[in-house]
Amino acid sequence: MENGNHPSKRRRLNNGYADSPMSSSSDELAATSDHEMERRRASWSAKKAYTARRRYNRRSHSFSDSGSPDELAVDADTYWGRNTREQSRSQSRGRSRSRSRSGSRSRSRSSSSQDTRTSDQGKPEESAQGDYDVDEESRARSEQHSERIPTPPPPPPPPPKPDHVNYKEKFLLRGHLRGVSAVQFSPDGSMIASGGADGALKVWDTLTGKLIHTFEGHLAGISTVAWSPDGETIASGSDDKSIRLWNVLTGKAHPVPFNGHHNYVYAIAFSPKGNMLVSGSYDEAVFLWDVRSARVMRSLPAHSDPVAGVDVVHDGTLIASCSSDGLIRLWDTATGQCLRTLVHEDNPPVTAVRFSPNGKFVLAWTLDDCVRLWNYVEGRCIKTYQGHVNRKYSLCGGFGVYSAPGGPPEAFVVSGSEDGAVLCWDVVSKNILQRIEGHTDAVLCVDTCCYEGKRLMVSCSLDRTVRVWEEVEEVIESRETDESEVNGENMEVTSQGPAQAQDGVTEGDDVHGDKMIE
């Protein structure tokens, strides 16, 4: 009997049950007889065998197909948690597969045979691996789905840069009795100011081409005009050595003229704030005027020859001046100090200067048929534009903007020519974008603006006219040949095309009222 109980005792010791005989106290064992001990051992053995069978049956029932879903879920979670921990321990210790299985069997509560436990454990392991594979597959499928979400397509490339512009004559403004030497758009583009050798200053409406004001007061011809930043005041410089201010809103002149120069006033420019006026004169000096008091704040001994042009940078910190001595000088507005002197190796006379809109460059007109773009910080000429004629007169122009439909804006340089043409160059490539024919004598000044979504250009000439040009689309030009398709609006824009304008417009020509302003 004792031999039959040893296997059962070994299992109890290995399983560590609380009611094992080893847990009995020594006093209890001492107080019993041998016969009593044998009886108790037999009782313990039978009881333990029944408990082991009951526990095994309950576990077998829990993992059988006949169990309820709730029981399977609870027991499976418990089992997989324990099984996962056992596998991680066995991997960390480097145990073999067989040793891991034996360790799992020794820690289990079942007293069934090794084959039964192995088969029961194997099935859940395969199922667990399958669950893990499903999870990994689901995760991979989810990531794959997120990767398949379509990304927005990249924006289309910008349209190619145009190789030309297409300006057509819109208005022919007549009224000056002698050659027109200066013209400029107002800051908002709604008006045009022009001054000529007849000493008159005229203001025109950009939209209709009609004459708004005629200011008279100078005793000699006007060489230069400038708008104040607020668009309410126009300054004019004259050969009578004075500068006068005119109020566009009231139509009256400033009561006090700006007197101080000793010779002709060739060029003027307002500061960005409008509180200072800069002037250049034939007396070789550059004056800085206080607009309110009409007094000279500072006199700059700028050049050794007559000053032909001045300009102020967009932030008001620098002044540029040029002269027939071939020099371009940059001045500090606050101190009056000369910061830089630019001179070309050929040293041609410089007749006009303009700061670029960003203030980084200076555009200069010279009497050698060239317009040069200077990087004044580095002190070098970076671009030279040619194709016009400029040997005798003081010509000036400026910068303009053009672009392809829907494309980014590009910059161009525009200038008049002594042969009566207006030329536009691309700033970067220096290619001629358009040669505009229309004037019959030297074009002395050109200006550009954008007004009500339209790109406009105005030019003045010794032929006594002011012409307004508008950039039009190519489709309008292609319809000129078919008069039946041209409506009244297009007729107004294109009725004076290049062919008709080239022949000149006489005083007796009967032209549309908006085209001809007497």
Coordinates of C-alpha atoms in Angstrom, one line a residue:
M1 CA 0.0 0.0 0.0
E2 CA 2.8 2.3 0.7
N3 CA 4.3 1.6 -2.6
G4 CA 1.1 2.5 -4.4
N5 CA 1.0 5.9 -2.7
H6 CA 4.5 7.1 -3.6
P7 CA 3.6 8.3 -7.1
S8 CA 0.6 10.2 -5.8
K9 CA 2.8 11.8 -3.1
R10 CA 5.4 12.9 -5.7
R11 CA 2.8 14.6 -7.7
R12 CA 1.4 16.3 -4.7
L13 CA 4.9 17.5 -3.7
N14 CA 5.6 18.7 -7.2
N15 CA 2.3 20.4 -7.5
G16 CA 2.7 22.0 -4.0
Y17 CA -0.9 21.4 -2.7
A18 CA -1.7 23.0 0.6
D19 CA -3.3 19.8 2.0
S20 CA -0.1 17.8 1.4
P21 CA 1.0 15.6 4.4
M22 CA 4.3 17.5 4.4
S23 CA 2.3 20.4 5.7
S24 CA 1.2 18.6 8.9
S25 CA 2.9 19.5 12.1
S26 CA 5.3 17.2 13.8
D27 CA 3.1 17.1 17.0
E28 CA 0.2 15.8 15.0
L29 CA 2.3 13.0 13.5
A30 CA 3.8 12.1 16.8
A31 CA 0.4 11.7 18.5
T32 CA -0.9 9.2 16.1
S33 CA -0.1 5.5 15.8
D34 CA 1.2 3.7 12.9
H35 CA -2.1 2.2 12.1
E36 CA -3.7 5.6 12.2
M37 CA -1.1 7.0 10.0
E38 CA -1.7 4.3 7.4
R39 CA -5.4 5.0 7.5
R40 CA -4.9 8.7 7.1
R41 CA -2.5 8.1 4.3
A42 CA -5.0 6.0 2.5
S43 CA -7.7 8.7 3.1
W44 CA -5.4 11.4 1.8
S45 CA -4.5 9.5 -1.2
A46 CA -8.1 8.8 -2.2
K47 CA -9.1 12.4 -1.5
K48 CA -6.2 13.7 -3.5
A49 CA -6.9 11.5 -6.5
Y50 CA -10.5 12.6 -6.5
T51 CA -9.5 16.3 -6.2
A52 CA -7.0 16.0 -9.1
R53 CA -9.6 14.2 -11.3
R54 CA -12.2 16.9 -10.4
R55 CA -9.8 19.7 -11.2
Y56 CA -8.7 18.1 -14.4
N57 CA -12.2 17.4 -15.5
R58 CA -13.1 21.1 -14.9
R59 CA -10.2 22.3 -16.9
S60 CA -10.9 19.9 -19.7
H61 CA -14.5 21.1 -19.7
S62 CA -13.4 24.7 -19.8
F63 CA -11.5 24.2 -23.0
S64 CA -13.9 21.8 -24.6
D65 CA -16.2 22.8 -27.4
S66 CA -19.2 22.3 -25.1
G67 CA -18.3 25.2 -22.9
S68 CA -20.1 28.5 -23.1
P69 CA -18.6 31.5 -24.9
D70 CA -18.2 33.5 -21.7
E71 CA -16.3 30.7 -20.0
L72 CA -14.1 30.2 -23.0
A73 CA -13.3 33.9 -23.1
V74 CA -12.4 34.2 -19.5
D75 CA -10.4 31.0 -19.3
A76 CA -8.6 31.7 -22.6
D77 CA -7.5 35.2 -21.5
T78 CA -6.2 33.7 -18.3
Y79 CA -4.5 30.9 -20.1
W80 CA -2.9 33.0 -22.9
G81 CA -1.6 35.5 -20.4
R82 CA 0.1 32.7 -18.4
N83 CA 1.3 30.9 -21.5
T84 CA 2.9 34.1 -23.0
R85 CA 4.8 34.8 -19.8
E86 CA 6.1 31.2 -19.7
Q87 CA 7.3 31.4 -23.3
S88 CA 9.1 34.7 -22.7
R89 CA 10.8 33.2 -19.6
S90 CA 11.9 30.1 -21.6
Q91 CA 13.3 32.2 -24.4
S92 CA 15.3 34.5 -22.1
R93 CA 16.9 31.5 -20.3
G94 CA 17.7 29.7 -23.5
R95 CA 15.8 26.6 -22.7
S96 CA 15.0 24.0 -25.2
R97 CA 11.5 23.3 -26.6
S98 CA 11.2 20.0 -24.7
R99 CA 12.3 21.5 -21.4
S100 CA 9.8 24.3 -21.7
R101 CA 7.0 21.9 -22.2
S102 CA 8.0 19.8 -19.1
G103 CA 8.3 23.0 -17.0
S104 CA 4.8 24.0 -18.2
R105 CA 3.4 20.6 -17.2
S106 CA 5.0 20.7 -13.8
R107 CA 3.4 24.1 -13.0
S108 CA -0.1 23.2 -14.3
R109 CA -2.8 22.1 -11.9
S110 CA -3.8 19.1 -14.1
S111 CA -2.8 15.5 -13.1
S112 CA -3.6 14.0 -16.5
S113 CA -1.0 12.3 -18.6
Q114 CA 1.7 14.0 -20.6
D115 CA 0.2 13.3 -24.0
T116 CA -3.1 14.8 -23.0
R117 CA -1.6 17.9 -21.6
T118 CA 0.7 18.3 -24.6
S119 CA -2.2 17.9 -27.1
D120 CA -4.4 20.4 -25.1
Q121 CA -1.6 22.9 -24.9
G122 CA -0.6 22.5 -28.5
K123 CA -4.0 23.4 -29.9
P124 CA -4.2 26.7 -28.0
E125 CA -0.6 27.5 -29.0
E126 CA -1.5 27.0 -32.7
S127 CA -4.7 29.0 -32.2
A128 CA -2.8 31.8 -30.4
Q129 CA -0.2 31.9 -33.2
G130 CA -3.1 32.2 -35.6
D131 CA -4.6 35.0 -33.6
Y132 CA -1.3 36.8 -33.7
D133 CA -1.0 36.3 -37.4
V134 CA -4.5 37.7 -37.9
D135 CA -3.6 40.7 -35.8
E136 CA -0.4 41.3 -37.7
E137 CA -2.2 40.8 -41.0
S138 CA -4.9 43.2 -39.9
R139 CA -2.4 45.8 -38.9
A140 CA -0.5 45.4 -42.1
R141 CA -3.7 45.7 -44.1
S142 CA -4.6 48.8 -42.1
E143 CA -1.2 50.4 -42.8
Q144 CA -1.4 49.4 -46.4
H145 CA -4.8 51.1 -46.6
S146 CA -3.5 54.3 -45.1
E147 CA -0.7 54.2 -47.6
R148 CA -3.2 53.9 -50.4
I149 CA -5.0 57.1 -49.4
P150 CA -4.5 59.3 -52.5
T151 CA -2.3 62.3 -51.9
P152 CA -3.2 65.6 -53.6
P153 CA -1.5 65.9 -56.9
P154 CA 1.3 68.5 -57.1
P155 CA 0.3 71.9 -58.5
P156 CA 0.7 72.2 -62.2
P157 CA 3.9 73.9 -63.4
P158 CA 3.6 77.7 -64.1
P159 CA 3.0 78.6 -67.7
P160 CA 6.1 79.5 -69.7
K161 CA 7.4 83.0 -69.6
P162 CA 6.0 85.1 -72.4
D163 CA 8.5 86.3 -75.1
H164 CA 6.6 89.5 -75.9
V165 CA 4.0 92.0 -74.6
N166 CA 1.1 93.4 -76.6
Y167 CA 0.3 97.0 -76.0
K168 CA -2.1 98.8 -78.2
E169 CA -2.9 102.5 -78.3
K170 CA -6.0 103.4 -76.2
F171 CA -6.0 107.2 -76.1
L172 CA -4.4 110.0 -78.0
L173 CA -4.3 113.1 -75.7
R174 CA -3.9 116.5 -77.4
G175 CA -3.8 119.9 -75.7
H176 CA -0.2 120.9 -75.3
L177 CA 1.0 123.7 -77.7
R178 CA 4.6 122.6 -77.7
G179 CA 6.6 119.4 -77.1
V180 CA 5.7 117.4 -74.0
S181 CA 8.7 116.6 -71.8
A182 CA 7.3 114.9 -68.7
V183 CA 4.4 112.6 -68.0
Q184 CA 3.5 110.5 -64.9
F185 CA 0.6 108.4 -63.5
S186 CA -0.8 109.3 -60.1
P187 CA 0.0 106.8 -57.3
D188 CA -3.4 105.1 -57.7
G189 CA -3.2 105.2 -61.5
S190 CA -6.5 107.1 -61.9
M191 CA -4.9 110.3 -63.3
I192 CA -2.1 111.4 -65.6
A193 CA 0.0 114.6 -65.2
S194 CA 1.9 116.0 -68.2
G195 CA 4.1 119.1 -68.5
G196 CA 5.6 120.6 -71.6
A197 CA 7.6 123.4 -73.1
D198 CA 4.5 125.6 -73.2
G199 CA 4.7 126.0 -69.4
A200 CA 1.3 124.3 -68.8
L201 CA 0.6 121.4 -66.5
K202 CA -2.3 119.2 -67.5
V203 CA -4.1 116.5 -65.6
W204 CA -6.0 113.8 -67.5
D205 CA -8.5 111.1 -66.5
T206 CA -6.9 107.7 -67.0
L207 CA -10.2 105.8 -67.6
T208 CA -11.8 108.2 -70.1
G209 CA -8.8 110.3 -71.4
K210 CA -10.6 113.5 -70.6
L211 CA -8.9 116.7 -69.5
I212 CA -9.5 117.4 -65.8
H213 CA -7.2 120.4 -65.0
T214 CA -4.9 122.8 -66.8
F215 CA -2.5 124.6 -64.4
E216 CA -0.6 127.7 -65.6
G217 CA 1.8 129.8 -63.7
H218 CA 5.4 129.0 -64.8
L219 CA 7.2 131.6 -66.8
A220 CA 9.0 129.0 -68.9
G221 CA 8.8 125.4 -70.0
I222 CA 8.2 122.5 -67.6
S223 CA 10.9 119.8 -67.6
T224 CA 9.8 117.5 -64.9
V225 CA 6.7 116.6 -62.8
A226 CA 6.1 114.4 -59.7
W227 CA 3.0 113.3 -57.8
S228 CA 2.9 113.4 -54.0
P229 CA 2.4 109.9 -52.4
D230 CA -1.2 110.8 -51.4
G231 CA -2.1 111.7 -55.0
E232 CA -3.4 115.2 -54.0
T233 CA -0.5 117.3 -55.1
I234 CA 1.6 117.6 -58.2
A235 CA 5.1 119.3 -58.2
S236 CA 6.5 120.7 -61.4
G237 CA 10.0 122.0 -62.1
S238 CA 10.6 124.6 -64.7
D239 CA 13.2 126.4 -66.7
D240 CA 12.2 129.6 -64.7
K241 CA 14.4 128.1 -61.9
S242 CA 11.3 127.5 -59.7
I243 CA 9.3 124.5 -58.4
R244 CA 5.5 124.9 -57.9
L245 CA 2.9 122.7 -56.2
W246 CA -0.6 122.3 -57.5
N247 CA -3.6 120.9 -55.6
V248 CA -5.5 118.5 -57.8
L249 CA -8.6 118.5 -55.5
T250 CA -9.1 122.2 -55.4
G251 CA -7.5 123.0 -58.8
K252 CA -5.4 125.8 -57.2
A253 CA -1.7 126.4 -57.0
H254 CA 0.4 126.5 -53.8
P255 CA 0.7 130.2 -52.9
V256 CA 4.5 130.1 -52.4
P257 CA 6.8 128.8 -55.1
F258 CA 10.0 126.9 -54.2
N259 CA 12.8 129.3 -55.2
G260 CA 16.5 128.6 -54.6
H261 CA 18.1 127.1 -57.6
H262 CA 20.2 129.3 -59.8
N263 CA 19.4 127.6 -63.0
Y264 CA 16.9 125.3 -64.8
V265 CA 15.2 122.7 -62.6
Y266 CA 15.6 119.4 -64.5
A267 CA 14.3 116.7 -62.1
I268 CA 12.2 116.4 -58.9
A269 CA 11.0 113.5 -56.7
F270 CA 8.9 113.3 -53.6
S271 CA 10.0 111.3 -50.5
P272 CA 7.7 108.3 -49.6
K273 CA 6.1 110.2 -46.8
G274 CA 5.6 113.3 -48.9
N275 CA 7.2 115.7 -46.4
M276 CA 10.4 116.2 -48.5
L277 CA 11.0 117.1 -52.1
V278 CA 14.3 116.4 -53.9
S279 CA 15.3 118.5 -56.9
G280 CA 18.2 118.5 -59.3
S281 CA 19.2 121.5 -61.3
Y282 CA 21.4 122.8 -64.1
D283 CA 23.3 124.6 -61.4
E284 CA 24.9 121.2 -60.5
A285 CA 23.3 121.0 -57.0
V286 CA 20.8 118.7 -55.4
F287 CA 18.4 120.4 -53.0
L288 CA 16.3 118.7 -50.2
W289 CA 13.1 120.8 -49.6
D290 CA 10.7 120.9 -46.7
V291 CA 7.4 120.7 -48.4
R292 CA 5.4 122.6 -45.7
S293 CA 7.7 125.6 -45.4
A294 CA 9.0 125.6 -49.0
R295 CA 12.5 126.0 -47.7
V296 CA 15.8 124.2 -48.5
M297 CA 16.7 121.8 -45.7
R298 CA 20.0 120.6 -47.2
S299 CA 22.0 121.4 -50.3
L300 CA 24.3 118.7 -51.8
P301 CA 27.3 119.7 -53.9
A302 CA 26.4 116.7 -56.1
H303 CA 28.2 117.0 -59.4
S304 CA 30.5 119.0 -61.6
D305 CA 28.0 119.2 -64.5
P306 CA 24.2 119.9 -64.6
V307 CA 22.1 117.4 -62.6
A308 CA 19.8 115.7 -65.1
G309 CA 18.0 113.2 -62.8
V310 CA 17.1 112.4 -59.2
D311 CA 15.1 109.7 -57.5
V312 CA 14.3 108.6 -53.9
V313 CA 14.3 104.9 -52.9
H314 CA 11.0 103.4 -51.7
D315 CA 11.9 103.7 -48.0
G316 CA 13.2 107.2 -48.2
T317 CA 16.7 106.4 -46.9
L318 CA 18.6 106.9 -50.2
I319 CA 18.7 109.5 -52.9
A320 CA 20.2 108.9 -56.4
S321 CA 21.4 111.6 -58.6
C322 CA 23.0 111.7 -62.1
S323 CA 24.7 114.2 -64.3
S324 CA 26.2 114.8 -67.6
D325 CA 29.5 114.3 -66.0
G326 CA 28.8 110.6 -66.3
L327 CA 28.5 109.9 -62.5
I328 CA 25.7 108.3 -60.6
R329 CA 25.8 109.0 -56.9
L330 CA 23.9 107.6 -53.9
W331 CA 23.3 109.9 -50.9
D332 CA 22.2 109.2 -47.4
T333 CA 19.0 111.2 -46.8
A334 CA 19.6 111.8 -43.1
T335 CA 23.2 113.0 -43.2
G336 CA 23.6 114.1 -46.8
Q337 CA 26.8 112.0 -47.1
C338 CA 27.7 110.4 -50.5
L339 CA 27.7 106.7 -50.0
R340 CA 28.6 105.4 -53.4
T341 CA 29.6 106.8 -56.8
L342 CA 28.9 104.7 -59.9
V343 CA 30.7 105.4 -63.2
H344 CA 30.9 103.4 -66.4
E345 CA 34.2 102.9 -68.1
D346 CA 33.0 104.8 -71.2
N347 CA 31.8 107.6 -69.0
P348 CA 28.8 108.6 -71.1
P349 CA 26.5 111.5 -69.9
V350 CA 23.7 110.1 -67.6
T351 CA 20.3 111.8 -68.2
A352 CA 17.9 110.0 -65.8
V353 CA 17.9 107.5 -62.9
R354 CA 15.2 105.3 -61.4
F355 CA 15.3 103.0 -58.4
S356 CA 13.9 99.5 -58.9
P357 CA 10.7 98.8 -57.1
N358 CA 12.6 96.6 -54.5
G359 CA 15.2 99.3 -54.0
K360 CA 18.2 97.1 -54.8
F361 CA 19.1 98.4 -58.2
V362 CA 19.3 101.7 -60.1
L363 CA 18.3 102.1 -63.8
A364 CA 20.2 104.8 -65.7
W365 CA 19.8 106.3 -69.2
T366 CA 22.9 107.4 -71.0
L367 CA 23.6 109.3 -74.2
D368 CA 25.2 106.2 -75.9
D369 CA 22.0 104.4 -76.9
C370 CA 22.0 102.4 -73.7
V371 CA 19.9 101.9 -70.5
R372 CA 22.0 100.2 -67.8
L373 CA 20.9 98.4 -64.6
W374 CA 23.3 98.9 -61.7
N375 CA 23.8 96.9 -58.5
Y376 CA 24.8 100.0 -56.5
V377 CA 25.8 97.9 -53.4
E378 CA 28.5 96.1 -55.4
G379 CA 29.1 99.1 -57.6
R380 CA 28.8 97.3 -61.0
C381 CA 26.6 97.3 -64.0
I382 CA 24.8 94.0 -64.4
K383 CA 22.5 94.6 -67.4
T384 CA 22.6 96.8 -70.5
Y385 CA 19.5 97.3 -72.7
Q386 CA 19.9 98.4 -76.3
G387 CA 17.8 98.9 -79.4
H388 CA 16.6 102.4 -79.0
V389 CA 18.2 105.7 -80.1
N390 CA 19.4 108.2 -77.5
R391 CA 22.1 110.6 -78.5
K392 CA 20.7 114.1 -77.9
Y393 CA 17.7 114.3 -75.5
S394 CA 17.3 113.5 -71.9
L395 CA 15.1 110.4 -72.1
C396 CA 13.6 108.6 -69.1
G397 CA 11.4 105.6 -68.5
G398 CA 10.8 103.0 -65.8
F399 CA 9.8 99.5 -64.9
G400 CA 6.7 97.5 -65.8
V401 CA 5.0 94.2 -65.1
Y402 CA 3.9 91.5 -67.5
S403 CA 3.0 87.8 -67.2
A404 CA 1.4 84.8 -68.9
P405 CA -2.3 84.1 -68.1
G406 CA -2.2 82.6 -64.6
G407 CA 1.6 82.9 -64.4
P408 CA 3.9 84.7 -62.0
P409 CA 4.6 88.4 -62.7
E410 CA 7.7 89.3 -64.6
A411 CA 9.4 92.7 -64.9
F412 CA 10.3 94.7 -67.9
V413 CA 12.2 97.9 -68.6
V414 CA 10.5 100.6 -70.8
S415 CA 12.0 103.6 -72.4
G416 CA 11.3 106.1 -75.2
S417 CA 13.5 106.5 -78.2
E418 CA 14.5 109.5 -80.3
D419 CA 13.1 107.7 -83.4
G420 CA 9.5 108.0 -82.0
A421 CA 9.3 104.4 -80.7
V422 CA 8.7 102.9 -77.2
L423 CA 10.7 99.9 -76.3
C424 CA 10.2 97.2 -73.7
W425 CA 12.9 94.8 -72.6
D426 CA 12.8 91.8 -70.3
V427 CA 14.8 92.7 -67.2
V428 CA 16.6 89.3 -67.0
S429 CA 17.1 88.2 -70.6
K430 CA 17.4 91.8 -72.1
N431 CA 15.3 90.7 -75.0
I432 CA 13.0 93.3 -76.7
L433 CA 9.5 92.3 -75.8
Q434 CA 7.8 94.9 -77.9
R435 CA 8.7 97.9 -80.0
I436 CA 5.6 100.2 -80.0
E437 CA 5.3 102.6 -82.9
G438 CA 3.0 105.6 -82.8
H439 CA 4.7 108.9 -82.0
T440 CA 6.2 110.9 -84.9
D441 CA 9.1 112.5 -82.9
A442 CA 11.4 111.7 -80.0
V443 CA 9.6 110.1 -77.0
L444 CA 11.0 111.8 -74.0
C445 CA 9.3 110.1 -71.1
V446 CA 7.3 106.9 -70.4
D447 CA 5.5 105.6 -67.3
T448 CA 3.5 102.5 -66.4
C449 CA 0.8 101.5 -64.0
C450 CA -1.9 98.9 -63.2
Y451 CA -5.4 100.4 -62.9
E452 CA -8.7 98.5 -62.5
G453 CA -7.1 95.3 -63.5
K454 CA -5.6 96.7 -66.7
R455 CA -1.9 97.3 -67.4
L456 CA -1.4 100.7 -68.9
M457 CA 1.5 102.8 -70.3
V458 CA 1.7 106.5 -71.0
S459 CA 4.2 108.3 -73.2
C460 CA 4.9 111.9 -74.2
S461 CA 6.8 113.2 -77.2
L462 CA 8.1 116.3 -78.9
D463 CA 5.2 115.8 -81.4
R464 CA 3.0 117.5 -78.7
T465 CA 1.0 114.4 -77.9
V466 CA 0.4 112.2 -74.9
R467 CA -0.5 108.6 -75.8
V468 CA -2.0 106.0 -73.5
W469 CA -1.3 102.3 -74.3
E470 CA -3.1 99.3 -72.9
E471 CA -2.0 95.7 -72.8
V472 CA -4.5 93.5 -74.7
E473 CA -4.8 89.8 -75.3
E474 CA -3.8 88.3 -78.6
V475 CA -7.3 87.2 -79.3
I476 CA -8.4 90.8 -79.7
E477 CA -5.6 91.4 -82.2
S478 CA -6.6 88.4 -84.3
R479 CA -10.2 89.8 -84.6
E480 CA -9.1 93.1 -86.1
T481 CA -9.2 91.7 -89.6
D482 CA -12.9 90.7 -89.3
E483 CA -14.8 93.9 -88.8
S484 CA -18.1 92.0 -88.4
E485 CA -16.9 90.4 -85.2
V486 CA -15.6 93.6 -83.6
N487 CA -17.9 95.2 -81.2
G488 CA -17.9 98.8 -80.1
E489 CA -15.6 98.3 -77.1
N490 CA -12.9 96.5 -79.2
M491 CA -13.2 99.2 -81.9
E492 CA -12.4 101.8 -79.2
V493 CA -9.2 99.9 -78.2
T494 CA -8.0 98.9 -81.7
S495 CA -9.3 101.5 -84.1
Q496 CA -5.9 103.2 -84.0
G497 CA -3.6 100.3 -84.6
P498 CA 0.0 100.6 -85.4
A499 CA -0.6 101.0 -89.1
Q500 CA -2.8 104.1 -88.7
A501 CA -0.8 105.6 -85.9
Q502 CA 2.4 105.3 -87.9
D503 CA 1.0 107.6 -90.5
G504 CA 0.2 110.2 -87.9
V505 CA -3.1 111.8 -86.8
T506 CA -3.7 115.2 -88.1
E507 CA -5.8 117.9 -86.5
G508 CA -8.7 117.4 -88.9
D509 CA -9.0 113.6 -88.4
D510 CA -12.5 112.6 -87.1
V511 CA -11.7 110.1 -84.4
H512 CA -13.9 108.6 -81.7
G513 CA -14.4 111.1 -78.9
D514 CA -12.6 109.0 -76.3
K515 CA -9.6 108.6 -78.6
M516 CA -8.9 112.2 -79.5
I517 CA -8.8 114.9 -76.8
E518 CA -8.2 118.3 -78.2

